[in-house]
CSV table of C-alpha atoms and ligand atoms in Angstrom, one decimal:
chain,number,residue,atom,x,y,z
H,39,MET,CA,-0.9,-21.2,-29.7
H,40,SER,CA,-1.0,-20.0,-26.5
H,41,ILE,CA,-3.0,-21.5,-23.7
H,42,HIS,CA,-2.0,-18.3,-21.1
H,43,LYS,CA,-4.4,-15.6,-21.3
H,44,THR,CA,-3.1,-12.2,-22.1
H,45,VAL,CA,-3.4,-9.7,-19.9
H,46,LYS,CA,-2.1,-6.0,-20.5
H,47,LYS,CA,-0.7,-5.6,-16.8
H,48,VAL,CA,-0.6,-2.3,-15.5
H,49,THR,CA,2.8,-0.3,-15.9
H,50,THR,CA,4.8,2.6,-14.3
H,51,HIS,CA,4.3,3.9,-18.0
H,52,GLN,CA,0.6,3.5,-17.9
H,53,LEU,CA,-0.2,5.1,-14.6
H,54,GLN,CA,1.6,8.3,-15.7
H,55,GLU,CA,-0.6,7.8,-18.8
H,56,MET,CA,-3.5,7.4,-16.6
H,57,LYS,CA,-1.9,10.8,-14.7
H,58,ASN,CA,-1.9,12.6,-17.9
H,59,ARG,CA,-5.3,11.9,-19.7
H,60,GLY,CA,-7.0,12.6,-15.9
H,61,GLU,CA,-7.8,8.8,-15.3
H,62,LYS,CA,-8.2,7.7,-11.3
H,63,ILE,CA,-5.5,5.4,-10.5
H,64,SER,CA,-7.5,2.7,-7.9
H,65,MET,CA,-5.4,1.2,-5.4
H,66,LEU,CA,-5.4,-1.0,-2.3
H,67,THR,CA,-3.2,-3.1,-0.4
H,68,ALA,CA,-3.0,-7.0,0.0
H,69,TYR,CA,-0.5,-9.2,1.9
H,70,ASP,CA,-1.8,-12.7,1.0
H,71,TYR,CA,-2.3,-14.8,-2.8
H,72,SER,CA,-6.4,-15.0,-1.9
H,73,MET,CA,-6.8,-12.1,-1.1
H,74,ALA,CA,-4.8,-11.1,-3.9
H,75,ARG,CA,-5.9,-12.8,-6.5
H,76,ILE,CA,-9.5,-11.3,-5.5
H,77,LEU,CA,-8.6,-7.5,-5.9
H,78,ASP,CA,-6.5,-8.7,-9.2
H,79,ALA,CA,-9.4,-10.2,-10.9
H,80,ALA,CA,-12.0,-7.2,-10.1
H,81,GLY,CA,-10.0,-4.5,-11.6
H,82,ILE,CA,-7.6,-3.0,-9.3
H,83,ASP,CA,-4.7,-0.8,-10.6
H,84,VAL,CA,-2.4,-1.3,-7.9
H,85,ILE,CA,-1.7,-3.5,-4.8
H,86,LEU,CA,0.4,-2.5,-2.4
H,87,VAL,CA,2.3,-4.9,-0.1
H,88,GLY,CA,2.1,-2.1,2.6
H,89,ASP,CA,4.1,-2.2,6.0
H,90,SER,CA,0.6,-1.8,7.4
H,91,ALA,CA,1.0,-5.9,7.2
H,92,SER,CA,2.3,-4.9,10.6
H,93,ASN,CA,-0.7,-4.2,12.0
H,94,VAL,CA,-3.5,-5.6,10.2
H,95,MET,CA,-1.4,-9.1,9.7
H,96,ALA,CA,0.8,-9.4,12.5
H,97,GLY,CA,-1.6,-7.7,14.9
H,98,ASN,CA,1.4,-5.0,16.1
H,99,GLU,CA,0.5,-1.2,17.2
H,100,THR,CA,2.8,0.4,14.7
H,101,THR,CA,4.2,-0.6,11.8
H,102,LEU,CA,7.8,-0.5,13.1
H,103,PRO,CA,8.5,-4.1,13.8
H,104,ILE,CA,7.8,-5.5,10.8
H,105,THR,CA,11.2,-7.5,9.1
H,106,LEU,CA,12.8,-7.4,5.4
H,107,ASP,CA,11.7,-11.3,5.5
H,108,GLN,CA,8.5,-11.1,6.7
H,109,MET,CA,7.3,-8.3,3.7
H,110,ILE,CA,9.2,-10.3,1.5
H,111,TYR,CA,7.2,-13.6,2.6
H,112,HIS,CA,3.8,-11.7,2.0
H,113,ALA,CA,5.0,-10.0,-1.5
H,114,THR,CA,5.7,-13.3,-2.7
H,115,SER,CA,2.2,-14.5,-1.8
H,116,VAL,CA,1.0,-11.3,-3.8
H,117,ALA,CA,2.9,-11.5,-6.8
H,118,LYS,CA,1.9,-14.9,-7.5
H,119,ALA,CA,-1.7,-14.0,-7.3
H,120,VAL,CA,-1.8,-10.8,-9.8
H,121,GLU,CA,-2.1,-11.3,-13.4
H,122,ARG,CA,-2.6,-7.1,-14.3
H,123,ALA,CA,-2.2,-4.9,-11.0
H,124,PHE,CA,1.2,-3.7,-10.5
H,125,VAL,CA,2.4,-4.8,-7.6
H,126,ILE,CA,4.6,-2.1,-4.6
H,127,VAL,CA,6.2,-3.2,-1.9
H,128,ASP,CA,7.3,-1.7,1.1
H,129,ILE,CA,10.7,-1.4,2.5
H,130,PRO,CA,9.8,-1.6,5.9
H,131,PHE,CA,11.2,0.5,8.6
H,132,GLY,CA,15.3,0.4,9.3
H,133,TYR,CA,15.6,-1.2,5.7
H,134,TYR,CA,16.9,2.0,3.7
H,135,GLN,CA,17.8,4.7,6.8
H,136,GLY,CA,21.4,3.4,7.3
H,137,SER,CA,23.1,4.0,4.2
H,138,SER,CA,21.6,3.7,0.0
H,139,THR,CA,23.7,0.7,-0.4
H,140,GLU,CA,21.6,-0.7,2.8
H,141,ALA,CA,18.6,0.7,0.8
H,142,LEU,CA,19.9,-1.0,-2.3
H,143,ARG,CA,20.3,-4.1,-1.0
H,144,SER,CA,17.1,-4.4,0.6
H,145,ALA,CA,15.1,-3.3,-2.8
H,146,ILE,CA,17.0,-5.7,-4.8
H,147,ARG,CA,16.2,-8.5,-2.1
H,148,ILE,CA,12.0,-7.6,-2.5
H,149,MET,CA,12.6,-7.5,-6.5
H,150,LYS,CA,14.3,-10.7,-6.5
H,151,GLU,CA,12.7,-12.7,-3.8
H,152,SER,CA,8.9,-11.7,-4.3
H,153,GLY,CA,8.6,-11.0,-8.3
H,154,ALA,CA,6.8,-7.7,-7.3
H,155,HIS,CA,7.4,-4.9,-9.9
H,156,ALA,CA,8.6,-2.0,-7.6
H,157,VAL,CA,9.2,-0.9,-4.0
H,158,LYS,CA,7.9,2.3,-1.4
H,159,VAL,CA,9.8,4.4,1.3
H,160,GLU,CA,8.7,7.0,3.4
H,161,GLY,CA,10.3,9.7,3.3
H,162,GLY,CA,11.7,13.2,1.7
H,163,ARG,CA,15.3,14.9,1.2
H,164,GLU,CA,16.7,12.9,4.3
H,165,ILE,CA,16.7,9.5,1.9
H,166,LYS,CA,16.9,10.8,-1.4
H,167,ASP,CA,20.7,9.0,-1.4
H,168,SER,CA,18.8,6.1,-0.8
H,169,VAL,CA,16.0,6.9,-3.4
H,170,LEU,CA,18.7,7.5,-5.9
H,171,ARG,CA,21.1,4.4,-5.6
H,172,ILE,CA,17.4,2.0,-5.8
H,173,LEU,CA,16.7,3.9,-8.3
H,174,SER,CA,20.4,4.0,-10.2
H,175,ALA,CA,19.5,-0.1,-10.0
H,176,GLY,CA,16.4,0.3,-12.3
H,177,VAL,CA,13.6,-0.7,-9.3
H,178,PRO,CA,10.7,2.0,-9.7
H,179,VAL,CA,10.2,3.5,-6.2
H,180,MET,CA,7.2,5.6,-5.2
H,181,GLY,CA,8.0,8.1,-2.5
H,182,HIS,CA,5.3,8.9,0.6
H,183,LEU,CA,4.8,12.1,2.1
H,184,GLY,CA,2.9,13.6,4.9
H,185,LEU,CA,1.8,11.1,7.6
H,186,THR,CA,4.8,8.7,7.5
H,187,PRO,CA,3.5,5.8,9.6
H,188,GLN,CA,7.4,4.6,10.4
H,189,SER,CA,7.8,8.3,12.0
H,190,ILE,CA,5.2,7.6,14.6
H,191,TYR,CA,7.1,8.3,17.7
H,192,LYS,CA,9.3,11.3,16.1
H,193,PHE,CA,5.2,12.7,15.4
H,194,GLY,CA,4.0,11.4,18.6
H,195,THR,CA,0.4,11.7,17.4
H,196,TYR,CA,-1.9,10.3,14.1
H,197,THR,CA,-3.3,13.5,13.4
H,198,VAL,CA,-3.4,15.7,10.2
H,199,ARG,CA,0.2,16.4,9.0
H,200,ALA,CA,1.2,19.7,7.1
H,201,ARG,CA,-1.3,21.7,8.5
H,202,GLU,CA,1.5,24.6,8.8
H,203,GLU,CA,2.8,26.5,6.5
H,204,GLU,CA,6.9,25.5,6.8
H,205,GLU,CA,5.5,21.8,7.4
H,206,ALA,CA,3.6,22.2,4.1
H,207,LYS,CA,6.4,24.0,2.4
H,208,ARG,CA,9.0,21.3,2.9
H,209,LEU,CA,6.7,18.7,1.8
H,210,VAL,CA,5.9,20.3,-1.9
H,211,GLU,CA,9.6,20.7,-2.1
H,212,ASP,CA,10.1,16.8,-1.3
H,213,ALA,CA,7.9,15.8,-3.5
H,214,GLN,CA,9.4,18.0,-6.1
H,215,MET,CA,12.5,16.6,-5.2
H,216,LEU,CA,11.2,13.1,-5.6
H,217,GLU,CA,10.3,13.7,-8.9
H,218,GLU,CA,13.0,15.2,-10.2
H,219,CYS,CA,14.9,12.4,-8.8
H,220,GLY,CA,13.4,9.8,-11.0
H,221,CYS,CA,10.1,8.5,-8.9
H,222,PHE,CA,6.8,6.6,-10.9
H,223,GLY,CA,4.3,8.2,-8.4
H,224,ILE,CA,4.2,9.5,-4.6
H,225,VAL,CA,1.8,8.3,-1.4
H,226,LEU,CA,0.2,11.5,0.3
H,227,GLU,CA,-1.1,10.6,3.7
H,228,LYS,CA,-3.6,12.5,5.9
H,229,ILE,CA,-2.5,16.5,4.4
H,230,PRO,CA,-4.8,18.9,4.0
H,231,SER,CA,-6.9,17.9,0.9
H,232,GLN,CA,-5.9,21.5,-0.9
H,233,LEU,CA,-1.7,21.5,0.2
H,234,ALA,CA,-2.6,17.3,-1.5
H,235,LYS,CA,-4.2,19.2,-4.6
H,236,LYS,CA,-1.7,21.7,-5.2
H,237,VAL,CA,1.4,18.8,-4.8
H,238,ALA,CA,-0.8,17.0,-7.5
H,239,GLU,CA,-0.8,19.9,-9.6
H,240,ASP,CA,2.6,20.7,-9.1
H,241,VAL,CA,4.5,17.7,-9.9
H,242,SER,CA,3.6,15.6,-13.3
H,243,ILE,CA,3.9,11.9,-12.0
H,244,PRO,CA,0.8,10.6,-10.2
H,245,ILE,CA,0.3,11.7,-7.1
H,246,ILE,CA,-1.8,8.7,-4.6
H,247,GLY,CA,-3.9,9.4,-1.5
H,248,ILE,CA,-5.0,8.0,2.0
H,249,GLY,CA,-7.0,11.1,3.4
H,250,ALA,CA,-6.1,13.2,1.1
H,251,GLY,CA,-9.1,14.5,-0.4
H,252,PRO,CA,-10.4,14.3,-4.1
H,253,GLY,CA,-7.7,16.3,-5.8
H,254,VAL,CA,-5.1,13.7,-6.4
H,255,ASP,CA,-4.8,11.4,-9.5
H,256,GLY,CA,-5.5,7.9,-7.2
H,257,GLN,CA,-6.4,6.6,-3.9
H,258,VAL,CA,-5.4,3.5,-1.9
H,259,LEU,CA,-6.6,2.4,1.5
H,260,VAL,CA,-6.0,-0.2,3.3
H,261,MET,CA,-7.9,-3.7,2.2
H,262,GLN,CA,-9.2,-4.5,5.7
H,263,ASP,CA,-10.1,-1.1,6.9
H,264,MET,CA,-12.6,-0.7,3.1
H,265,LEU,CA,-14.0,-4.0,3.6
H,266,GLY,CA,-14.9,-3.8,7.6
H,267,ILE,CA,-12.9,-6.0,8.7
H,268,THR,CA,-10.9,-3.9,11.3
H,269,LYS,CA,-13.8,-2.1,12.9
H,270,GLU,CA,-11.9,0.0,15.6
H,271,PHE,CA,-10.0,2.0,13.4
H,272,GLN,CA,-12.7,4.8,12.2
H,273,PRO,CA,-10.6,7.9,10.7
H,274,ARG,CA,-12.6,10.5,8.7
H,275,PHE,CA,-11.3,9.6,5.5
H,276,LEU,CA,-12.0,5.9,5.5
H,277,ARG,CA,-15.5,4.9,3.5
H,278,ARG,CA,-16.3,1.1,4.0
H,279,TYR,CA,-17.8,-0.7,1.9
H,280,ALA,CA,-18.7,-3.8,2.9
H,281,ASP,CA,-19.0,-5.2,6.6
H,282,LEU,CA,-16.9,-8.8,6.8
H,283,ASP,CA,-16.9,-7.9,10.6
H,284,SER,CA,-20.5,-8.8,11.2
H,285,THR,CA,-20.6,-11.4,7.6
H,286,ILE,CA,-18.1,-13.5,9.1
H,287,THR,CA,-19.1,-13.7,12.6
H,288,GLY,CA,-22.5,-14.9,11.1
H,289,ALA,CA,-20.9,-17.5,9.0
H,290,VAL,CA,-18.9,-18.6,12.1
H,291,SER,CA,-21.6,-18.7,14.4
H,292,SER,CA,-23.4,-20.7,11.9
H,293,TYR,CA,-21.1,-23.1,11.8
H,294,ILE,CA,-20.0,-23.5,15.1
H,295,LYS,CA,-23.7,-24.1,15.8
H,296,ASP,CA,-24.3,-26.6,12.6
H,297,VAL,CA,-21.3,-28.3,14.2
H,298,LYS,CA,-22.6,-28.5,17.9
H,299,SER,CA,-26.3,-29.5,16.5
H,300,GLY,CA,-24.9,-32.5,14.3
H,301,ASP,CA,-26.5,-30.6,11.3
H,302,PHE,CA,-23.3,-30.6,9.7
H,303,PRO,CA,-22.3,-32.8,7.3
H,304,ASN,CA,-24.9,-34.3,6.1
H,305,ASP,CA,-26.0,-37.1,4.4
H,306,GLN,CA,-24.6,-35.2,0.7
H,307,GLU,CA,-21.6,-33.7,2.7
H,308,LYS,CA,-20.2,-37.4,3.5
H,309,TYR,CA,-18.4,-39.8,1.5
C,291,LIG,O1,1.3,0.0,4.3
C,291,LIG,C1,0.5,0.6,4.0
C,291,LIG,O2,-0.3,0.5,4.0
C,291,LIG,C2,0.3,1.9,3.6
C,291,LIG,C3,-0.8,2.8,2.9
C,291,LIG,C4,-1.3,3.1,4.0
C,291,LIG,C5,-0.7,4.1,1.9
C,291,LIG,O3,1.5,2.7,3.3
């Protein structure tokens, strides 16, 4: 008899079934073993090893500087921790836009080296060849439309996208195109909630929103934001579920006080 617990793993098939029966999908980012273990044990459906690691882990202003090697490092740590959740990894800026061959090579490196389950790419029709090529190798692909942070210097601002009719129409067409290509899901970031709802109704694959309102099939947040670690980031769509900045500051201050006063370690804490 196996001593291993049998855990029913989340798959693309299950995510599709969740959409079909109207069950919302929960998704959070994680970048390291310890946090991924906690999220997975808490029952999160999907963990995204987002290129937001560039911001929250490496302290960069944008997601652009993070490398494929760095993403694979984060993804490997996360995949090792996870028993149930579906793990998706962002292909970072500069590793899929050049050609579909480059995109496939990047996706294969992520899958082979990290043990993750799928990749995510930002963009619509302009990356269609790359999406198709990655899918042709049997790698599940999630799309990402709306505010796509890898294009921040094109947008010039982090404000809501697709408010204008033309951009909204293009976004709907791109979502349909990604579905036709065979993507298993799409992230919609920071777009009007009515538009996001329309996309979720128009396409049959799961639509995961961030700043896209309640009418989609699931929600994703950056873990550090929802746990109150990144205090300075305060967009309207962000709900904080903890104030870990204060909790950690309090704990570290107490530790410093105890070390300075000689209170730590005490008689029970020594050998
Ligand atoms: O990198 C990331 O964390 C993301 C989410 C914001 C969807 O792409």
